[in-house]
CSV table of C-alpha atoms and ligand atoms in Angstrom, one decimal:
chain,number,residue,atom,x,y,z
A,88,UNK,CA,-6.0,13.2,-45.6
A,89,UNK,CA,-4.2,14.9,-42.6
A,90,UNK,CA,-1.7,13.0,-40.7
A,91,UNK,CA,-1.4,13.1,-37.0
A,92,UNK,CA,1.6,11.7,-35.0
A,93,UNK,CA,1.3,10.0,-31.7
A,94,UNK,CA,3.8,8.5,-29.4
A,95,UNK,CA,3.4,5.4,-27.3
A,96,UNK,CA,5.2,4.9,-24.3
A,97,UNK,CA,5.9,1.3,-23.8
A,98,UNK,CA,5.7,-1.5,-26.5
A,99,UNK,CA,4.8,-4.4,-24.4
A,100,UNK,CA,1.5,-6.6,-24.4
A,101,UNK,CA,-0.8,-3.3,-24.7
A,102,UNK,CA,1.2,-1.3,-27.1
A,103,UNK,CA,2.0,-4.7,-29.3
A,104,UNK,CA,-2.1,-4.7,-29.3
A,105,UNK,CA,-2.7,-0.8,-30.5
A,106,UNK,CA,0.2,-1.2,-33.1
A,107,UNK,CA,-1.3,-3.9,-34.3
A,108,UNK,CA,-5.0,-2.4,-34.8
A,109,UNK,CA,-4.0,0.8,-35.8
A,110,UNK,CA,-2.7,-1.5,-39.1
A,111,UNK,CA,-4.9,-4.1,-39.1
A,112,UNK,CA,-8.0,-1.4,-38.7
A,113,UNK,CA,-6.1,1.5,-40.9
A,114,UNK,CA,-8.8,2.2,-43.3
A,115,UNK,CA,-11.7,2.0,-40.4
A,116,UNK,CA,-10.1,4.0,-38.1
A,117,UNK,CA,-9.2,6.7,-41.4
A,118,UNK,CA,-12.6,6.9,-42.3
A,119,UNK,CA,-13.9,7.4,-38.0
A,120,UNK,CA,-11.3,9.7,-37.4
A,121,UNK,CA,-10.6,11.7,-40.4
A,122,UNK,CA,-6.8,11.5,-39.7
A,123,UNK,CA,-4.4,9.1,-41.2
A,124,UNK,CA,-2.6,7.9,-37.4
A,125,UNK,CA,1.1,7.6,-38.0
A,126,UNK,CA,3.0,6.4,-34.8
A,127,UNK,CA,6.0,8.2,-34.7
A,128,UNK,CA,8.0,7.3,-31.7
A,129,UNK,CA,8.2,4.4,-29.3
A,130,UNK,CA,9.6,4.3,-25.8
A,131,UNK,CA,11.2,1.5,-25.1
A,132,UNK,CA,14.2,0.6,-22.1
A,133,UNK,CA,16.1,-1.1,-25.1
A,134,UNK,CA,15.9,-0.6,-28.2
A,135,UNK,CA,18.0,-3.5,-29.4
A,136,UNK,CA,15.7,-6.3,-28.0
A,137,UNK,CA,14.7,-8.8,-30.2
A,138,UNK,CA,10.8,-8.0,-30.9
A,139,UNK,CA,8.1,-10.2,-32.9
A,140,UNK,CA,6.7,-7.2,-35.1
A,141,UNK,CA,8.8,-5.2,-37.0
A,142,UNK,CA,9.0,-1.4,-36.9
A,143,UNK,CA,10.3,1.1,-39.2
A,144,UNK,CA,13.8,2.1,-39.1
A,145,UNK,CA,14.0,5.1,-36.2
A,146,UNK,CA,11.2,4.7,-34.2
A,147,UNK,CA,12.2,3.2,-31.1
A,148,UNK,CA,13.3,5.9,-28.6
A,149,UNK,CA,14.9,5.3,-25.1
A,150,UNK,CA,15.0,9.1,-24.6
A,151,UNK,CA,11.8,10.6,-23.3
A,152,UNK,CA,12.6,13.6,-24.5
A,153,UNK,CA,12.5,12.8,-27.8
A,154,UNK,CA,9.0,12.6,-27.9
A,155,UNK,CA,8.0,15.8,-25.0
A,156,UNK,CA,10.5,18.0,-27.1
A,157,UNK,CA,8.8,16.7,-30.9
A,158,UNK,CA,6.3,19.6,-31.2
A,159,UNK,CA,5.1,17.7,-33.7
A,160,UNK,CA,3.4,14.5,-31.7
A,161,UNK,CA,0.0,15.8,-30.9
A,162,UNK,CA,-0.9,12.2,-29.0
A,163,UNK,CA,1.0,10.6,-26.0
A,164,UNK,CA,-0.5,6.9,-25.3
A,165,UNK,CA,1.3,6.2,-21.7
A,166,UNK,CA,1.4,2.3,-21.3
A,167,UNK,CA,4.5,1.7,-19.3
A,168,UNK,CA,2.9,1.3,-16.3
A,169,UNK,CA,3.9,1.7,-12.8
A,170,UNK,CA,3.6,4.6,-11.1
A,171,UNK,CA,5.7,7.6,-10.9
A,172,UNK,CA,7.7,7.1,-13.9
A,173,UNK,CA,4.0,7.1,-15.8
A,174,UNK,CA,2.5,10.0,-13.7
A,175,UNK,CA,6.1,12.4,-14.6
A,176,UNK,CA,5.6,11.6,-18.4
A,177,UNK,CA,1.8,12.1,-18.7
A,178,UNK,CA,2.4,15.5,-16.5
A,179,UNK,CA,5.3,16.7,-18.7
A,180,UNK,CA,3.1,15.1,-21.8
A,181,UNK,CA,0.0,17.7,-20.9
A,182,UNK,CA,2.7,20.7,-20.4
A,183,UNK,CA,4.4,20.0,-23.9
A,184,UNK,CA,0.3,20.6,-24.9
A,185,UNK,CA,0.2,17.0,-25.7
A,186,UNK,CA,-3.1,15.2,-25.5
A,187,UNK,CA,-2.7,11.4,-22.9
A,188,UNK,CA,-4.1,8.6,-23.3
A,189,UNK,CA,-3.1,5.6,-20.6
A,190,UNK,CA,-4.1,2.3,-19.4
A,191,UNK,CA,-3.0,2.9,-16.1
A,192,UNK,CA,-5.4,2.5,-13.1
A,193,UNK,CA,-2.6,2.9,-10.5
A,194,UNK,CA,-1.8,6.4,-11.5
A,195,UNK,CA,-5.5,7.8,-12.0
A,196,UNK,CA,-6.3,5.9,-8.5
A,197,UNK,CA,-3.7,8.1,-6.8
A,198,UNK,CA,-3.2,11.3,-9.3
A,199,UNK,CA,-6.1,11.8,-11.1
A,200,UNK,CA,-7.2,14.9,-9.5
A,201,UNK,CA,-3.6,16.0,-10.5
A,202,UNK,CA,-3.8,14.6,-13.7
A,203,UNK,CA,-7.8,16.2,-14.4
A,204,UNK,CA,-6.7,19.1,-13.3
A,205,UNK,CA,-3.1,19.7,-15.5
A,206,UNK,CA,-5.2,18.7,-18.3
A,207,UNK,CA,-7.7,21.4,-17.9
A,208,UNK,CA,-5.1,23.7,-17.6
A,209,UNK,CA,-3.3,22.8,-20.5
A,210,UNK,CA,-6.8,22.7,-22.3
A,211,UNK,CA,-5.6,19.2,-23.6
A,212,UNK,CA,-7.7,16.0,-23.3
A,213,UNK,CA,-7.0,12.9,-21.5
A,214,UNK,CA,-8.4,9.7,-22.0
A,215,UNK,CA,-8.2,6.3,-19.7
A,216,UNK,CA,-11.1,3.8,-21.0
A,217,UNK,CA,-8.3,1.1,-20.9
A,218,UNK,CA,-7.9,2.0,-17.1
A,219,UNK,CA,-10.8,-0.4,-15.8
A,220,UNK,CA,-12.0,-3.6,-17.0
A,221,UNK,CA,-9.6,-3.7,-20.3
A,222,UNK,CA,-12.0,-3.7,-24.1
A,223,UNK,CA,-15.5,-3.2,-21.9
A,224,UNK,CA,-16.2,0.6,-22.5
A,225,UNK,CA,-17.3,1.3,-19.0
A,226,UNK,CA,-15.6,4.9,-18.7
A,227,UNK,CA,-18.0,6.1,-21.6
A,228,UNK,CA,-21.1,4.1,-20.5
A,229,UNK,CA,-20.6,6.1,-17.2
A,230,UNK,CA,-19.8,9.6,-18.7
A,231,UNK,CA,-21.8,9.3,-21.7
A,232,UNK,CA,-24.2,7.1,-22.4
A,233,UNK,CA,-25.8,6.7,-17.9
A,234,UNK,CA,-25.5,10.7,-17.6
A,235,UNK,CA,-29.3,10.8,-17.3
A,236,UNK,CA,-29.3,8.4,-14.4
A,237,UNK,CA,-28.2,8.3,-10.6
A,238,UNK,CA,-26.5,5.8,-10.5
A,239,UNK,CA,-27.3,3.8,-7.2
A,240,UNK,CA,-25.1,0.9,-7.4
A,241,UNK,CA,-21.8,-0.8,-9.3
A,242,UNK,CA,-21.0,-3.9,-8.8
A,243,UNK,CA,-18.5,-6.0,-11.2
A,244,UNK,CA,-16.2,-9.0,-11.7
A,245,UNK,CA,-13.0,-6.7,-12.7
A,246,UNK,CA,-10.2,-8.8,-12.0
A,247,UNK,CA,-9.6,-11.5,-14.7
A,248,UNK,CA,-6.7,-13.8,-12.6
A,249,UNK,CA,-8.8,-13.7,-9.6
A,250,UNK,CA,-11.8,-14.5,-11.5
A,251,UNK,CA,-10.0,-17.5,-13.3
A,252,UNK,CA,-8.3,-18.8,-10.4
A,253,UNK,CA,-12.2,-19.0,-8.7
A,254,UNK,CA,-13.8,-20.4,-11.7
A,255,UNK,CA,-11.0,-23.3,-11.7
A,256,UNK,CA,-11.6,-23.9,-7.8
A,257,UNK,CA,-15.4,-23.9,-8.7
A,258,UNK,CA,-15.2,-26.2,-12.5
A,259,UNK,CA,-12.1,-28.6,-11.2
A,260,UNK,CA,-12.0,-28.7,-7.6
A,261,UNK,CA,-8.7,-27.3,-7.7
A,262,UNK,CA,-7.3,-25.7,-4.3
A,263,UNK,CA,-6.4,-21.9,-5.0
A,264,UNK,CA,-2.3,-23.0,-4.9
A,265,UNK,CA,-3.0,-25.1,-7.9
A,266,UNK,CA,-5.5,-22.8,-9.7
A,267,UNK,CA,-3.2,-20.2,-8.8
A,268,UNK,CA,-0.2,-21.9,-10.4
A,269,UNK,CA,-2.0,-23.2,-13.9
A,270,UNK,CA,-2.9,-19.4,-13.9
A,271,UNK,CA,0.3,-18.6,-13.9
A,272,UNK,CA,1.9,-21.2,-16.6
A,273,UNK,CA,-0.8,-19.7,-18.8
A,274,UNK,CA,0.2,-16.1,-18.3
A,275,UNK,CA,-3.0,-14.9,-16.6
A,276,UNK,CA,-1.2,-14.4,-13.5
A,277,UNK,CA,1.6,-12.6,-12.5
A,278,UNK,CA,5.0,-14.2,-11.0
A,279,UNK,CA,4.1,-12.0,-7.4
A,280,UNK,CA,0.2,-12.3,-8.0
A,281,UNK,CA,0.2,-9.9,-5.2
A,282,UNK,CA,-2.2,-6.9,-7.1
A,283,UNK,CA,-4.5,-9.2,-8.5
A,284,UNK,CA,-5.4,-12.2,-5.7
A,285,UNK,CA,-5.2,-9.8,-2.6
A,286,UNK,CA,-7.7,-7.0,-4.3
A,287,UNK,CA,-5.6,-4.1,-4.7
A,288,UNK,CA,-6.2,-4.2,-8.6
A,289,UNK,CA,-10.0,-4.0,-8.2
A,290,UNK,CA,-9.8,-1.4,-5.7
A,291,UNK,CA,-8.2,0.9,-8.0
A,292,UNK,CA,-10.5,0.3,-10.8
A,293,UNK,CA,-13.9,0.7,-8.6
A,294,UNK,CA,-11.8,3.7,-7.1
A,295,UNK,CA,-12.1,5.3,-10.4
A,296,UNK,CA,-15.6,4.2,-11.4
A,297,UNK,CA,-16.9,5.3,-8.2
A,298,UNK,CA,-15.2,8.7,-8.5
A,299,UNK,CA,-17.0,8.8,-11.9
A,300,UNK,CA,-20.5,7.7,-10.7
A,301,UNK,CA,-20.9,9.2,-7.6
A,302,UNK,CA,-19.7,12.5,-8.1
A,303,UNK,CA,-17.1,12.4,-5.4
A,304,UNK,CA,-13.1,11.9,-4.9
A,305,UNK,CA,-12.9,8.1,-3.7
A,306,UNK,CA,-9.9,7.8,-2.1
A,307,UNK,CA,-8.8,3.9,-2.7
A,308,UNK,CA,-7.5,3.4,0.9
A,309,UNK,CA,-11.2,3.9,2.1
A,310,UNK,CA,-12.0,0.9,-0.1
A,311,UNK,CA,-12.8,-2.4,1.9
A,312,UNK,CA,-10.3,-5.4,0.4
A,313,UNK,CA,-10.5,-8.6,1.1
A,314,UNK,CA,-8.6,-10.9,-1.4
A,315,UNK,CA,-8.8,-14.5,-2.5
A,316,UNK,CA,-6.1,-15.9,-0.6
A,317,UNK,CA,-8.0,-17.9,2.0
A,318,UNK,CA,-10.9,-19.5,-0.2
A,319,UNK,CA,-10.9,-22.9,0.5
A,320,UNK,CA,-12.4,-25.7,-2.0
A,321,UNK,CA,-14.4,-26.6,1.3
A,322,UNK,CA,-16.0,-22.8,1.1
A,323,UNK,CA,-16.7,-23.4,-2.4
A,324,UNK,CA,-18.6,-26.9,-1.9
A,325,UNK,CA,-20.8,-25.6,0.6
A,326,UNK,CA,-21.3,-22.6,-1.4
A,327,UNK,CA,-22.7,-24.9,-4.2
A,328,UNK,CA,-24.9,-26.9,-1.6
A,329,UNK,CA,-26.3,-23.3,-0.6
A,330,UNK,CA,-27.2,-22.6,-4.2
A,331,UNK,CA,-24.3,-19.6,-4.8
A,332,UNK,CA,-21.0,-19.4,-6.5
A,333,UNK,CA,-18.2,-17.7,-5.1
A,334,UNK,CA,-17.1,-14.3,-7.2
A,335,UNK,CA,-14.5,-11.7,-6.2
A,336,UNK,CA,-16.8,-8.8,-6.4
A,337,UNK,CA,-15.9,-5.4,-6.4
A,338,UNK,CA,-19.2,-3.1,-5.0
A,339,UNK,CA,-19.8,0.4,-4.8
A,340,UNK,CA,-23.4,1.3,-3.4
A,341,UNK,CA,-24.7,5.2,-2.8
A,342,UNK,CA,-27.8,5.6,-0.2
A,343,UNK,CA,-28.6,9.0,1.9
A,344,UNK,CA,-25.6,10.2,0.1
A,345,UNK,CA,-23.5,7.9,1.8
A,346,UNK,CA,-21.3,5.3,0.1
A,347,UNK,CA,-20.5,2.0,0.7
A,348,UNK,CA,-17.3,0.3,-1.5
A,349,UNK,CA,-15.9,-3.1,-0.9
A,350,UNK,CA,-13.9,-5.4,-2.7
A,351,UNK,CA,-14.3,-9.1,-1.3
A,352,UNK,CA,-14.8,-12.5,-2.5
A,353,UNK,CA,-18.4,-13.1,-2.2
A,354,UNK,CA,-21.3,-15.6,-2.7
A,355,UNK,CA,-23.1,-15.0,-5.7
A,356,UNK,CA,-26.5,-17.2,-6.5
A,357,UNK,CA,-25.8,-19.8,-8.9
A,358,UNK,CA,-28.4,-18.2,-11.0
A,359,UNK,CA,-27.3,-14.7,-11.5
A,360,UNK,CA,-25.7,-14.1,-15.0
A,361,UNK,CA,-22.8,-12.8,-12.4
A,362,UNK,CA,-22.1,-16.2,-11.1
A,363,UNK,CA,-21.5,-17.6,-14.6
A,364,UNK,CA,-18.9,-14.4,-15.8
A,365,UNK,CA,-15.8,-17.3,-15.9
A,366,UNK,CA,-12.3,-17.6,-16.7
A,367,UNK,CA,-10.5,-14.0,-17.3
A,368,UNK,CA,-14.0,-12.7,-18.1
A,369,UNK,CA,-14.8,-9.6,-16.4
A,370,UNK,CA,-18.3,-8.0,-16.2
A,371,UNK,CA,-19.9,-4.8,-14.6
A,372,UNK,CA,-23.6,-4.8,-13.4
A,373,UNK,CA,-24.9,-0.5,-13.3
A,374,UNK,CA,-28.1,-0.4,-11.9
A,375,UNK,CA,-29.0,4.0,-12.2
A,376,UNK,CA,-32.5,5.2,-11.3
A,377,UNK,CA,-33.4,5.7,-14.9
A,378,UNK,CA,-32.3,2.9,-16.8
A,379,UNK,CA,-32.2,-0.2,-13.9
A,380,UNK,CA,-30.3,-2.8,-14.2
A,381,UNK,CA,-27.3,-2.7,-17.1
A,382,UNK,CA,-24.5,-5.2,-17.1
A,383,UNK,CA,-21.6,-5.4,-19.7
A,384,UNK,CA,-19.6,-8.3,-20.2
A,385,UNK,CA,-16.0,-8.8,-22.0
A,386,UNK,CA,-12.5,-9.3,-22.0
A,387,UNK,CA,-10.5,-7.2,-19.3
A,388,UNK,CA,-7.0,-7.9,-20.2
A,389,UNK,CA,-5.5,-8.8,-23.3
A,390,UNK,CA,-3.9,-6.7,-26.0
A,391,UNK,CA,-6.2,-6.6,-28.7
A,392,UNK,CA,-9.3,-5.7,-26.1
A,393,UNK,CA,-7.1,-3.7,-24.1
A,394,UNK,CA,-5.2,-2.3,-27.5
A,395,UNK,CA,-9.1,-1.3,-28.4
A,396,UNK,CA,-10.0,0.7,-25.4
A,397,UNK,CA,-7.0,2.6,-26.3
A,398,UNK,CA,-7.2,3.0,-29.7
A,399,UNK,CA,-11.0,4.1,-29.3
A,400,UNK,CA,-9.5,6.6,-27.1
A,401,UNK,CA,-7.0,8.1,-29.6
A,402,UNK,CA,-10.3,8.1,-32.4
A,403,UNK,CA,-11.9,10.3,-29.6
A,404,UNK,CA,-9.4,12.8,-28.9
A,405,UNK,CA,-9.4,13.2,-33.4
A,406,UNK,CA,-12.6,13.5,-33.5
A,407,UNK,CA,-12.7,15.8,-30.3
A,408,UNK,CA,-16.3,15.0,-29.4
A,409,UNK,CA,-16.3,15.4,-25.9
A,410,UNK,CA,-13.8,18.8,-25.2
A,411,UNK,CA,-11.9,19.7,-22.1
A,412,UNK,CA,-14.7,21.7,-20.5
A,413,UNK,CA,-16.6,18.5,-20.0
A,414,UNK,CA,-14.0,16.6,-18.3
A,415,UNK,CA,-13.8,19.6,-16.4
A,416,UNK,CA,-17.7,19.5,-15.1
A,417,UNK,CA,-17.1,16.1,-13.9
A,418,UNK,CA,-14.2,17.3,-12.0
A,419,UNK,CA,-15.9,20.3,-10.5
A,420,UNK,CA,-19.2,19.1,-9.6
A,421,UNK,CA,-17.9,16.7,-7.1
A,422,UNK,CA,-19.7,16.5,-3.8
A,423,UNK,CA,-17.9,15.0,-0.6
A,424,UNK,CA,-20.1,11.6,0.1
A,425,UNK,CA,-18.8,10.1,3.5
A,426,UNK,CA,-17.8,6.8,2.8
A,427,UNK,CA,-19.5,3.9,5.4
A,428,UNK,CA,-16.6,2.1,8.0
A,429,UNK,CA,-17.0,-0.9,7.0
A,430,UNK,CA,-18.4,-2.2,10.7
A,431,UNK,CA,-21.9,-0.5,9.4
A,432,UNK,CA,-22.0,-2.4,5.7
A,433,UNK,CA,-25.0,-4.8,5.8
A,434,UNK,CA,-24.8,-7.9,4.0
A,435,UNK,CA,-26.4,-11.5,4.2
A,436,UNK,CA,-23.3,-13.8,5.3
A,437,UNK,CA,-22.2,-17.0,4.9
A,438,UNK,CA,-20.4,-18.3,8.1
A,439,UNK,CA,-18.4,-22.0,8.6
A,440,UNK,CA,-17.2,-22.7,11.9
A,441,UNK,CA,-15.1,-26.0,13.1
A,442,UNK,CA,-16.4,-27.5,16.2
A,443,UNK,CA,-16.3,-30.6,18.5
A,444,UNK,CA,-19.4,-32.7,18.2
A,445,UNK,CA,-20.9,-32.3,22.2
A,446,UNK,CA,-24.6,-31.3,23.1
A,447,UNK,CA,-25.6,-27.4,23.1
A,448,UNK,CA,-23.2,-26.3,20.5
A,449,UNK,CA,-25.8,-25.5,18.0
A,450,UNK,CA,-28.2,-24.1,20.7
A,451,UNK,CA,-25.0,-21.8,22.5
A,452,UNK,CA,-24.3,-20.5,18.9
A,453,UNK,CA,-27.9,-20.1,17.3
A,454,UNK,CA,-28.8,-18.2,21.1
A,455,UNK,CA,-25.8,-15.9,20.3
A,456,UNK,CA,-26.5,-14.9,16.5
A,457,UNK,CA,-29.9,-13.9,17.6
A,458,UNK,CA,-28.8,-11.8,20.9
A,459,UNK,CA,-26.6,-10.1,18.5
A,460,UNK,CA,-29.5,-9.3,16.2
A,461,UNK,CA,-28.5,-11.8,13.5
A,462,UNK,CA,-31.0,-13.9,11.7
A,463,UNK,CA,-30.1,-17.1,10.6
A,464,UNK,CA,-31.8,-18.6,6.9
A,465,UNK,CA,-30.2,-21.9,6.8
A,466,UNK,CA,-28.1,-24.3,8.7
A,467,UNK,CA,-26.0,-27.1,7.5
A,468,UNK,CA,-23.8,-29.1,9.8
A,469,UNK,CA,-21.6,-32.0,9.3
A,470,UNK,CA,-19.8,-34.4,11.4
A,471,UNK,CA,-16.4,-35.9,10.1
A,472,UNK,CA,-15.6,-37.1,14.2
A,473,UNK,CA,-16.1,-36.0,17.5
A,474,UNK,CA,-13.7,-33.9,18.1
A,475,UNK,CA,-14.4,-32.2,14.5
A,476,UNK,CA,-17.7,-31.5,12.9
A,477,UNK,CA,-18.5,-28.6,10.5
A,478,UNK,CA,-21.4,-25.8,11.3
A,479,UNK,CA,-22.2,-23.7,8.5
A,480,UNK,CA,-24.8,-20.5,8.5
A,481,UNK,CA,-26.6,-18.7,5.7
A,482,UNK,CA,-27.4,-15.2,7.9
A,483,UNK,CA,-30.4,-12.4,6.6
A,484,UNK,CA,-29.2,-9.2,6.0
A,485,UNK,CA,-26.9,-8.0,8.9
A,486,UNK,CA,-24.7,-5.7,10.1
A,487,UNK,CA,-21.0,-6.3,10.3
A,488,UNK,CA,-20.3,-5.3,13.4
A,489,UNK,CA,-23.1,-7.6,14.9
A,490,UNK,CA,-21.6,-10.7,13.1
A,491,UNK,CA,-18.4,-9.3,14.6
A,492,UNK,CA,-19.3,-9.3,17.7
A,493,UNK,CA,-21.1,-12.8,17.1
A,494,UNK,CA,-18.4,-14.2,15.9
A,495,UNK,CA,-15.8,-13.2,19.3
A,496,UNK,CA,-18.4,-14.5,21.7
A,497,UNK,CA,-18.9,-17.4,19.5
A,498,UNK,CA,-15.3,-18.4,20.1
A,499,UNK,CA,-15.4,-18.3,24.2
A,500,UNK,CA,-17.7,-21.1,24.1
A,501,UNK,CA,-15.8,-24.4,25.2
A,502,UNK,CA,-16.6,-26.4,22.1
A,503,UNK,CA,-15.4,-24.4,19.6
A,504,UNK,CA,-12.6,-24.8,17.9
A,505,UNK,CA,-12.3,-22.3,14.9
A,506,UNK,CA,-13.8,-19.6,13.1
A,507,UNK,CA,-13.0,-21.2,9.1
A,508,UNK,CA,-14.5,-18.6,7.0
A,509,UNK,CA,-16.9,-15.6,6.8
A,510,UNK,CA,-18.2,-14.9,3.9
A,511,UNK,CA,-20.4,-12.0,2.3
A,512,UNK,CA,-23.4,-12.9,0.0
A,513,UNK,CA,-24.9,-10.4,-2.7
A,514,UNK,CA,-28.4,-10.9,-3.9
A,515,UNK,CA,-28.5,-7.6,-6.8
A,516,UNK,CA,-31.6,-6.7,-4.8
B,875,HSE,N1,-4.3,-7.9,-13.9
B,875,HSE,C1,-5.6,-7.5,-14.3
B,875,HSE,C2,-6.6,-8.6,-14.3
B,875,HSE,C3,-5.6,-6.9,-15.7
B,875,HSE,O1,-6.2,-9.8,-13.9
B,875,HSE,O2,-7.7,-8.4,-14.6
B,875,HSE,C4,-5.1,-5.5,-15.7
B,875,HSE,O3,-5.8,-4.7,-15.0
């Protein structure tokens, strides 16, 4: 059987996952790809550091050109991550007529037209399953398997710290600080969880799979983002009382050819399969005109599921079965859809406001929602003391800016003390 070599740039969690199925799956992945897969090179920063698996004798590389200048690698597997660094070595990767595969959401999210576009003029392929939502094979479902479809709407759990540190809040009663922290000690969470709990991560992801399902270039700074940061335990409670669980969603919706894309927590009924997607679970629901409703669930991080987005990837490049030309019509047949501001999304709401116990509060603030075109479903209201009680709306369908707007003249009234939380609700309809 033929060999092929292949690099991999980086040998941390992801690259210790696709050395280890490329042994531990030798013979299956022989038999799929009709190449024996021999990883020549390794970038590392030091070769001397004391690693768990062993590797042969001359593999580790801290030179990059030692793998652009090997005419002989035909495969470059980019996992170092971050962002220039990455985007020069998958560039230079493509030029030295090397196919690229990469995990890396950041880089696509800003260069991908770049990277599409090198590619296709290198007539090389590149690959990025691993990019969103780790092992689940979203990138494929999209540009394979939904091609039929329109696809109307996205919406997924595709952060796994965020969606741990929620489902601890929601199971435990923990407050984020502590959820935050036990995610943390485990390793789910970074040491500056900055990408994951403030949305940035998500936004890059549903930046690529709304490129890939709409058609369009989504620029990631037009993405809504709202992170996790000021969930209370309070929000969850009276989320549960309402009947909904809160998620970190990440939604991309196409109507009139317009698009709407947010990333925010949100309250998701209790009895949508979304609500019960827990710990570092991720999961994606597609509904296309054709199909309806499609949702994949699985592990979003991880080496061995990440490791086997990756490694799928490299089978695909052997076996060639989708060429250049068709990455090409996905970059060519894009359309420029406007994206919505995010004043004219429309959502149902949840709203808690702080207030002192005095006659007309209720009436001031019901009078106001409804001048501003905001129907109100439900009302809950408690009072701890007089000078503190708790008011807290389930809204219909509204437009932001109304609530907006709502919400400012809501706090000139006199007995008012604080706008706690606004919060939007998704009912998949
Ligand atoms: N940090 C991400 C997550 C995984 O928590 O889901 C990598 O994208």
């Amino acid at each position: 059987m033929e060999k092929v070599k292949i690099a991999i740039l980086g040998f941390g969690n992801v690259g210790t996952g696709v050395w280890k199925i490329l042994l531990e799956n030798k013979k299956e992945i022989m038999k799929r790809s009709n190449y024996e897969i021999e990883v020549s090179k390794i970038l590392v920063q030091n070769i001397d550091k004391k690693r768990d698996i062993e590797l042969p004798s001359g593999v580790l590389t801290d030179n990059i050109n030692d793998i652009i200048n090997d005419d002989s690698i035909k495969i470059v597997v980019e996992l170092v991550g971050g962002r220039e660094e990455a985007m020069e070595y998958m560039i230079r990767a493509m030029k030295a007529k090397k196919h690229v595969v990469t995990a890396n959401k950041l880089v696509i999210a800003n260069y991908g037209k770049e990277l599409f576009e090198t590619a296709d003029q290198e007539d090389v392929l590149f690959y990025y399953e691993a990019s969103v939502a780790g092992g689940i094979p979203i990138i494929r479902e999209i540009k394979e398997s939904l091609t039929a479809n329109r696809i109307e709407q996205i919406i997924g759990i595709i952060n796994g710290t965020t969606n741990y540190i929620l489902s601890k809040m929601t199971t435990d009663g923990s407050s984020f600080d502590e959820a935050l922290k036990e995610a943390q000690d485990l390793g789910f969470a970074e040491a500056d969880p900055t990408s994951d709990v403030d949305g940035y991560d998500a936004v890059y992801k549903l930046a690529i799979m709304a490129s890939l399902s709409f058609g369009t270039d989504v620029d990631h700074d037009s993405i809504y983002r709202e992170g996790i940061r000021n969930i209370s335990d309070i929000d969850i409670e009276y989320a549960k009382k309402f009947g909904y669980t809160i998620k970190l969603l990440a939604i991309a919706k196409e109507e009139n050819n317009k698009l709407e894309l947010r990333v925010h927590p949100t309250l998701v009924p209790s009895n949508h399969p979304m609500a019960n997607v827990n710990d570092a679970f991720n999961a994606i629901l597609i509904k296309g005109n054709a199909v309806g409703e499609l949702m994949l669930y699985g592990k979003g991080a991880g080496d061995l599921p990440t490791g086997s987005a990756v490694v799928g990837d490299i089978i695909s490049i052997l076996r060639n079965n989708v060429k250049p030309s068709d990455l090409k019509i996905l970059n060519d047949e894009k359309d420029f859809k406007e994206v919505k501001k995010w004043e004219e999304n429309e959502s149902e709401f949840y709203i808690r406001l702080d207030f002192k116990d005095k006659a007309g509060v209720l009436g001031d603030t019901a009078k106001i929602f409804g001048k501003n075109n905001v129907s109100i479903v439900s009302i809950t209201q408690e009072v701890e003391h007089q000078d503190h009680a708790t008011l807290a709306f389930i809204t219909h369908k509204s437009v932001e800016k109304n609530i907006r707007h709502s919400l400012e003249q809501i706090m000139e009234l006199e007995n008012i003390n604080k706008v706690e939380s606004i919060i939007r609700i998704e009912s998949f309809k």
